[in-house]
Tab-separated table of C-alpha atoms in Angstrom:
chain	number	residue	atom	x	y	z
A	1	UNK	CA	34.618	98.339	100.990
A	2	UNK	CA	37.500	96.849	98.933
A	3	UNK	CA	40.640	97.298	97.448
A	4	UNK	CA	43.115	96.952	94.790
A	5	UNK	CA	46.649	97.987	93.513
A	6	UNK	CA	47.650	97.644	90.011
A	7	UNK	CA	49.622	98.982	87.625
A	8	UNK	CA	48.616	101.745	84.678
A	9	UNK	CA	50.464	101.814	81.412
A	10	UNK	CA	50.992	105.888	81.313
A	11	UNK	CA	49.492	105.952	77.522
A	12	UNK	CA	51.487	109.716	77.455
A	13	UNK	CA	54.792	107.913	78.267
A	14	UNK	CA	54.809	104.544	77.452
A	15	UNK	CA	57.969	103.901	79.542
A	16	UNK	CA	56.083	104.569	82.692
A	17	UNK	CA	54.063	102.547	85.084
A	18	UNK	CA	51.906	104.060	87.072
A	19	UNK	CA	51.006	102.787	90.704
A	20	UNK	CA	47.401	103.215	91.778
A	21	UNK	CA	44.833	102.105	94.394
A	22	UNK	CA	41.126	101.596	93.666
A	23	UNK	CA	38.518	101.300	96.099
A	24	UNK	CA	35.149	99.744	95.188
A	25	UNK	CA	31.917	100.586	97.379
A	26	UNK	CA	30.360	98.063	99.693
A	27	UNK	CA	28.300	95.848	97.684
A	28	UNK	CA	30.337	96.450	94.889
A	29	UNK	CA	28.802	94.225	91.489
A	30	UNK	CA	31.604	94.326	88.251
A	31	UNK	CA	28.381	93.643	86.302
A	32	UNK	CA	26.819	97.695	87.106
A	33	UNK	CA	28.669	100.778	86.039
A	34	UNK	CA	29.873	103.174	88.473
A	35	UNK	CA	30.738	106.526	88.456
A	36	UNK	CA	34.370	107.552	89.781
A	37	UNK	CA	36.725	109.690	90.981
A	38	UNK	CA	40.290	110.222	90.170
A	39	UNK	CA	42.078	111.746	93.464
A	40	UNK	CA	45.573	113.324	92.894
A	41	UNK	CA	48.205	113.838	95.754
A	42	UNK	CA	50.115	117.404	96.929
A	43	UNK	CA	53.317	117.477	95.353
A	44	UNK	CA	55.902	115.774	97.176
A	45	UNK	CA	53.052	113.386	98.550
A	46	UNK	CA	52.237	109.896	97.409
A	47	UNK	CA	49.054	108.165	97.450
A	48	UNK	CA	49.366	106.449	100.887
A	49	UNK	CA	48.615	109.981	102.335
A	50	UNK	CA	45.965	111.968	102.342
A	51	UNK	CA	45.003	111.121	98.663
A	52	UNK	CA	44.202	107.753	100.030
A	53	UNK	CA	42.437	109.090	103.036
A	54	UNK	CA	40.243	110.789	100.991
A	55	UNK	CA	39.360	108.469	98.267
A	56	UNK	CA	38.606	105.418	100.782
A	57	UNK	CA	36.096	107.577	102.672
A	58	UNK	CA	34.425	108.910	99.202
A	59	UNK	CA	34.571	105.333	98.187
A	60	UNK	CA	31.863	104.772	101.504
A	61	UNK	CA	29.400	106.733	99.949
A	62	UNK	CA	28.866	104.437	97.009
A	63	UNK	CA	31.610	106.178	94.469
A	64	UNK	CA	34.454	104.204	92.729
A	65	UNK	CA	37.809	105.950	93.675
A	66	UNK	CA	41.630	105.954	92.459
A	67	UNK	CA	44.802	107.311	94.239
A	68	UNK	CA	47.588	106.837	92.205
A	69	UNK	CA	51.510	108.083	92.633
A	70	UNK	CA	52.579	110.747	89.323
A	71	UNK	CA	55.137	109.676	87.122
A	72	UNK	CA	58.388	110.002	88.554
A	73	UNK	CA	57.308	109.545	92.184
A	74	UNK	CA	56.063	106.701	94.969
A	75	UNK	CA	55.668	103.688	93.727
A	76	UNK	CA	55.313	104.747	89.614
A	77	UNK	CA	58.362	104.190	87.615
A	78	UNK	CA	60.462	106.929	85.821
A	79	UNK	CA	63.702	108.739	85.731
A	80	UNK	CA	65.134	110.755	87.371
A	81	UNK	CA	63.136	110.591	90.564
A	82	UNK	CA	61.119	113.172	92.111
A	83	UNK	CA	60.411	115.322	89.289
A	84	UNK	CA	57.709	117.751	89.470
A	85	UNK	CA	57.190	118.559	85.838
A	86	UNK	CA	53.256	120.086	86.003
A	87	UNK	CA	52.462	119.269	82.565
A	88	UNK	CA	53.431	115.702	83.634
A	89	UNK	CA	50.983	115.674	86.727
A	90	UNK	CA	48.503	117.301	84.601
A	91	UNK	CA	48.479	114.387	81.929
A	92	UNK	CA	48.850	111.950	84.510
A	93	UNK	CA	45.360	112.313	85.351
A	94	UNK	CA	44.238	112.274	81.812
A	95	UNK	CA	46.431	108.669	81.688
A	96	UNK	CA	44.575	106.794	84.949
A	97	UNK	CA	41.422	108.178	82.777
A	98	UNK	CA	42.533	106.531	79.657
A	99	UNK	CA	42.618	103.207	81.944
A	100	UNK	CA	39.469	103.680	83.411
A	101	UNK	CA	37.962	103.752	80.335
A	102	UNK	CA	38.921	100.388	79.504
A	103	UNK	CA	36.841	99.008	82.454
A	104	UNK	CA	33.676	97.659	82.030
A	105	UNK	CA	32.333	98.615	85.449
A	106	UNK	CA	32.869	102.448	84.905
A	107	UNK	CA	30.541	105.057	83.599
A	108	UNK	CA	32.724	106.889	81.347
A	109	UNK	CA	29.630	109.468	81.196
A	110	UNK	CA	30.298	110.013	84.812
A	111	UNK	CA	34.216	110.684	86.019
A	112	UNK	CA	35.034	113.697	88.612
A	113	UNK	CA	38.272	114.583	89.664
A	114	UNK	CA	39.724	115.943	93.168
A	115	UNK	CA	42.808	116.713	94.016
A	116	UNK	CA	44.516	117.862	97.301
A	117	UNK	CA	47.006	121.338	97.792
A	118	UNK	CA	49.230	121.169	94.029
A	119	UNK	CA	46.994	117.795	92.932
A	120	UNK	CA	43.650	120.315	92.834
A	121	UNK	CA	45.647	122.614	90.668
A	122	UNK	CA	46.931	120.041	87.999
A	123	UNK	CA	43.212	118.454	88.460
A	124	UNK	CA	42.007	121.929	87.759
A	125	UNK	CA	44.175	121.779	84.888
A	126	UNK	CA	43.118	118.479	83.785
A	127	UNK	CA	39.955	119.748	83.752
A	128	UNK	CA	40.346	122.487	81.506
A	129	UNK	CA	42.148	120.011	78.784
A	130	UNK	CA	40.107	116.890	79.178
A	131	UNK	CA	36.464	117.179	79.099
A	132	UNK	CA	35.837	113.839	80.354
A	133	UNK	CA	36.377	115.242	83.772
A	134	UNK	CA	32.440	115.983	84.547
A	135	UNK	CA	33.060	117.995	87.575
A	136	UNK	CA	35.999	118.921	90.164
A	137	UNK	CA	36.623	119.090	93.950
A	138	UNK	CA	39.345	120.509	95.454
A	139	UNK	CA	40.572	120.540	98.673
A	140	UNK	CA	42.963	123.445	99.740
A	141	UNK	CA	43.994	124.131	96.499
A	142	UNK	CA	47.026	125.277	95.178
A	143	UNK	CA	48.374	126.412	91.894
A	144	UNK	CA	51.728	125.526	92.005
A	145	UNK	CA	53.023	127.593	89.559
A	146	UNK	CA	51.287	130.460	91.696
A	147	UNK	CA	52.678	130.158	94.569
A	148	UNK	CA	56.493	129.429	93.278
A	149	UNK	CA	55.738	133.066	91.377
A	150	UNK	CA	53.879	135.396	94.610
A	151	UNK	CA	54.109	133.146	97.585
A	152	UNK	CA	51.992	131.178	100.146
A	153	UNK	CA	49.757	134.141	100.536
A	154	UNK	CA	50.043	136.257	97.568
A	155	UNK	CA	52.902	138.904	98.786
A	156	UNK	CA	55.935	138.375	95.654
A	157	UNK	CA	55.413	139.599	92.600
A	158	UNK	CA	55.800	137.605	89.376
A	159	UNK	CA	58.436	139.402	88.205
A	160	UNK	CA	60.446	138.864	91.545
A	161	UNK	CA	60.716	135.203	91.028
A	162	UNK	CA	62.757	135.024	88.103
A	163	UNK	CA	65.756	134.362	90.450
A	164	UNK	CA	63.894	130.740	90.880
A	165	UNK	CA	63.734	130.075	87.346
A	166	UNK	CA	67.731	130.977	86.776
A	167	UNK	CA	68.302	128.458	90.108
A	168	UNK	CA	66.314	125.684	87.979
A	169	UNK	CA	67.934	126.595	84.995
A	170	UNK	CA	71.580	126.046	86.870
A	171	UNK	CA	70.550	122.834	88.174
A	172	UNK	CA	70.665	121.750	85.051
A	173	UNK	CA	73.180	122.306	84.165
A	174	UNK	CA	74.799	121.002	87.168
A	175	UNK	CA	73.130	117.952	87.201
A	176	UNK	CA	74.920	117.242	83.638
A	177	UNK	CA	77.785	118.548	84.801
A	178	UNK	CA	78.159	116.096	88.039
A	179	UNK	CA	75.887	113.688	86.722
A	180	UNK	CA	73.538	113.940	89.607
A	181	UNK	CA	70.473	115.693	91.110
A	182	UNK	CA	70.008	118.428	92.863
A	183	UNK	CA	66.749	119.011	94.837
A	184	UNK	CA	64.718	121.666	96.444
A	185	UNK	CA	62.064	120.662	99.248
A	186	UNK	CA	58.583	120.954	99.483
A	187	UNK	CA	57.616	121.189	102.360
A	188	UNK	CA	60.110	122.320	105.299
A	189	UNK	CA	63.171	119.723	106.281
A	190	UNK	CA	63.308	121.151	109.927
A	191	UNK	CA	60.620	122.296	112.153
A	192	UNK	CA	62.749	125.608	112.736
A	193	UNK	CA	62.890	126.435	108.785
A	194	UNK	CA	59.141	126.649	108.991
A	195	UNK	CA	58.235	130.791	108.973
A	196	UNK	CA	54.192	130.099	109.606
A	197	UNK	CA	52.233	127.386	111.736
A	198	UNK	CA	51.122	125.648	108.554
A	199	UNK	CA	54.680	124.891	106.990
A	200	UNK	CA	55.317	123.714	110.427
A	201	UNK	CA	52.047	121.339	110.084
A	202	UNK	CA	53.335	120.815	106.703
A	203	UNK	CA	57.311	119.573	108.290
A	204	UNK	CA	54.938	117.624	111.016
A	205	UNK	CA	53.109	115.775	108.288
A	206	UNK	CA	55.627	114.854	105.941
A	207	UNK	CA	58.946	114.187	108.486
A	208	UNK	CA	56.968	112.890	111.489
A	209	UNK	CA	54.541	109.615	112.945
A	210	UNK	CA	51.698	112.058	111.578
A	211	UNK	CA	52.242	111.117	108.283
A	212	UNK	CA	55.739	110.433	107.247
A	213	UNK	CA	55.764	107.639	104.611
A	214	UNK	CA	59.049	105.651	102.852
A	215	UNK	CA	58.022	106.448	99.117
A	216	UNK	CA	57.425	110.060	100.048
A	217	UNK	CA	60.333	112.324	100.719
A	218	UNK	CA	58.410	115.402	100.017
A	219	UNK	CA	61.152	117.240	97.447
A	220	UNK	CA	61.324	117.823	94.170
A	221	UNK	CA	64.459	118.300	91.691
A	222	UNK	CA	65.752	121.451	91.570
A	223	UNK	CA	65.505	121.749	87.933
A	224	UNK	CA	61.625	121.605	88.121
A	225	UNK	CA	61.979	125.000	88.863
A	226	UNK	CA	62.240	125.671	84.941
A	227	UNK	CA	58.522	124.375	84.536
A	228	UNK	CA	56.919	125.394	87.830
A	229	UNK	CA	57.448	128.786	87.970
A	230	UNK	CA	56.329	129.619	85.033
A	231	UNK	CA	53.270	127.140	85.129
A	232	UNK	CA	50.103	128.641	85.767
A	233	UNK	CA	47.221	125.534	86.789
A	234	UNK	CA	44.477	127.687	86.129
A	235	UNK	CA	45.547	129.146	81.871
A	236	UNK	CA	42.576	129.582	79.515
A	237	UNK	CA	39.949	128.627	82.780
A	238	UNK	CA	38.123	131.623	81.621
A	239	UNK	CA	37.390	129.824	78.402
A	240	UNK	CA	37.533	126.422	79.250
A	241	UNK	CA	36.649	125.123	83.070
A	242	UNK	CA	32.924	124.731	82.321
A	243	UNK	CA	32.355	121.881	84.620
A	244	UNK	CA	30.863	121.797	88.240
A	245	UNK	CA	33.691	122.964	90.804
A	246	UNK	CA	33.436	122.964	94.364
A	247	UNK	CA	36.533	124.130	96.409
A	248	UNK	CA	37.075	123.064	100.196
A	249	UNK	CA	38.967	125.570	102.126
A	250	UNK	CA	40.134	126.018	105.429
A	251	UNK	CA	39.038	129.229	107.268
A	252	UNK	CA	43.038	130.195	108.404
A	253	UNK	CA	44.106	128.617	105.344
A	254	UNK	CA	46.983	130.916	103.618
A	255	UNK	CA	46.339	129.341	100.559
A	256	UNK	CA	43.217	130.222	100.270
A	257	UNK	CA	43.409	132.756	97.688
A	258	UNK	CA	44.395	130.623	94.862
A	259	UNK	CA	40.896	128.967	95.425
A	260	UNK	CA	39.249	131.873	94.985
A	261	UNK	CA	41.359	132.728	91.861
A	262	UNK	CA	39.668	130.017	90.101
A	263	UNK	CA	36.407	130.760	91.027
A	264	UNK	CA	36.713	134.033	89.895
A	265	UNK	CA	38.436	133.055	86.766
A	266	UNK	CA	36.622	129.757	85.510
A	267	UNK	CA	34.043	130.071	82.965
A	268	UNK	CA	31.824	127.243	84.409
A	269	UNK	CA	28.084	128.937	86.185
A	270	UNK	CA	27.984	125.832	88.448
A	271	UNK	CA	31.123	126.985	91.147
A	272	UNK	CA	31.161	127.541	94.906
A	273	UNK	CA	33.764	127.557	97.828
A	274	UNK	CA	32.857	125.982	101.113
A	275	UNK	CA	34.655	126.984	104.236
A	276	UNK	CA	35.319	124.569	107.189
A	277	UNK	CA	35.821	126.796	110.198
A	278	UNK	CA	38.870	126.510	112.268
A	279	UNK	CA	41.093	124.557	109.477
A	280	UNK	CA	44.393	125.654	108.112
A	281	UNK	CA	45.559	124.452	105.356
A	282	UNK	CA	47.289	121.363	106.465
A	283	UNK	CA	44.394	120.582	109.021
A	284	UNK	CA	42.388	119.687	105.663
A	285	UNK	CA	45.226	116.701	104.934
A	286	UNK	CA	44.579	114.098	107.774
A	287	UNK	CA	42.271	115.720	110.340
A	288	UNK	CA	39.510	113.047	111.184
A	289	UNK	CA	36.912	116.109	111.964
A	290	UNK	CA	38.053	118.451	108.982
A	291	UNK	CA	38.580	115.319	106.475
A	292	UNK	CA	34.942	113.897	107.760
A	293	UNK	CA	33.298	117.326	107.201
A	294	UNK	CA	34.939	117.698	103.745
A	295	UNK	CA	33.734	114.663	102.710
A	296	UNK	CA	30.432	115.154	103.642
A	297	UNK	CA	30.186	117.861	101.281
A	298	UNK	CA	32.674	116.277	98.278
A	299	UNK	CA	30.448	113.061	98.100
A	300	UNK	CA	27.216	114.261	97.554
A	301	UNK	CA	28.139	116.998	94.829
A	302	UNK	CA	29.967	114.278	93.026
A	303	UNK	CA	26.532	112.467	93.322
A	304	UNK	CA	24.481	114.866	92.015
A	305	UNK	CA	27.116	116.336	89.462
A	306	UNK	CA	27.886	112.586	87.888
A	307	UNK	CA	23.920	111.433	87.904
């Protein structure tokens, strides 16, 4: 298997560069067409992490694969740094399609998507807006906008957020005001702020040897908060997600509800959650056993969903 980095002309913001990896499958031939998969990071991640992890192991099983940084973040260019506008990650994805389009090795009849934690809810998004996206996997997926609104397992009520949205609506303003950012993190900063064993696995991942990487300092700016919580990955599924889904989830996982929200909601008859027993849902990121046994099932629906 091979690499390559390169650069992608974001043809939604022409000002921006976007950073991404492609891996080609052993025996690769730029004369064939391939099928491939466009893997989105977590917010706050980058695509060193586990969005690599995952699309160099899919790439093994004969698939093209991209990790690429959003717009604002890792290695992609844009101002101010760190933003976490959802519409943004959501056309991101439609943007590394737009390249891929222009390659002559690709089978533009056959491009899935995957995303991991807040990248399988802007893929899920992606989905629902661009129907060149034949079919979606997910892996512990969140919808960001979700979870900002009722919490890592479903216990606030929407209207009980609205103090969020007035915190990213002062950042604003205070970010004119002392011409600066403000930021919010996304995962914890300390192991102590961490109220559950997987926002401590997510403070081990991000701050710590497991994971930690330069481009990736796993916040956001604060005045994000003015799209996120009010974002919802998963609008008009009911109407429009009609392509193949599978959803990885971890057994403990907290988050698990917000896959089963889109099953429930999207309008596609082809959908199904598989469970790996014993995984949180961190343990899904970078766990050799968890990762393997997610993969095992990601590559071979992508086969059979892209023939």
């Amino acid at each position: 298997m091979s690499q390559e980095k390169i650069s992608i002309k974001n043809t939604n913001a022409q000002e921006i560069t976007l950073s991404a990896i492609i891996n080609f499958p052993e025996g690769f031939d730029q004369n064939k067409k391939y099928p491939v998969i466009v893997v989105s990071h977590p917010g706050g991640g980058v695509k060193e992490q586990t969005a690599g992890l995952y699309a160099k192991k899919i790439a093994q099983y004969g698939l093209i694969t991209i990790a690429y940084d959003a717009s604002y973040q890792g290695e992609s260019t844009g101002e101010p740094r760190q933003l976490e506008n959802p519409y943004i990650r959501t056309e991101d994805i439609s943007a590394v399609i737009d390249y891929l389009t222009t390659l002559s090795y690709i089978d533009t009849d056959k491009i899935g998507a995957m995303g991991i934690c807040a990248g399988a809810g802007y893929t899920a998004n992606a989905a629902i807006n661009d129907h060149r996206i034949q079919a979606v996997g997910m892996i512990s997926a969140v919808n960001i906008g979700a979870m900002f609104r009722n919490g890592w397992e479903n216990t606030v009520k929407d209207a009980d957020a609205l103090p969020y949205l007035l915190a990213g609506s002062n950042a604003r303003t205070a970010d004119i005001e002392s011409n600066g950012l403000q930021t919010i993190p996304l995962a914890p900063v300390k192991e102590e702020d961490a109220s559950n064993e997987e926002l401590r696995e997510a403070w081990e991942y991000y701050h710590t040897d497991r994971c930690q990487y330069p481009t990736a300092p796993s916040v956001a700016t604060a005045r994000s908060l003015t799209q996120l919580v009010s974002y919802d990955a998963y609008n008009k599924a009911e109407a429009f997600f009609t392509q193949p889904l599978l959803a990885i989830v971890g057994s403990i996982a907290g988050s698990a509800w917000m896959s089963d929200d889109l099953i429930a909601r999207a309008a596609s008859a082809d959908k199904r959650k598989y469970i790996i027993e014993g995984a949180n849902h961190m343990s899904l990121y970078d766990r050799e056993n968890y990762v393997d046994e997610a993969v095992g099932q990601l590559a071979p629906f992508f086969h059979q969903k892209l023939a």
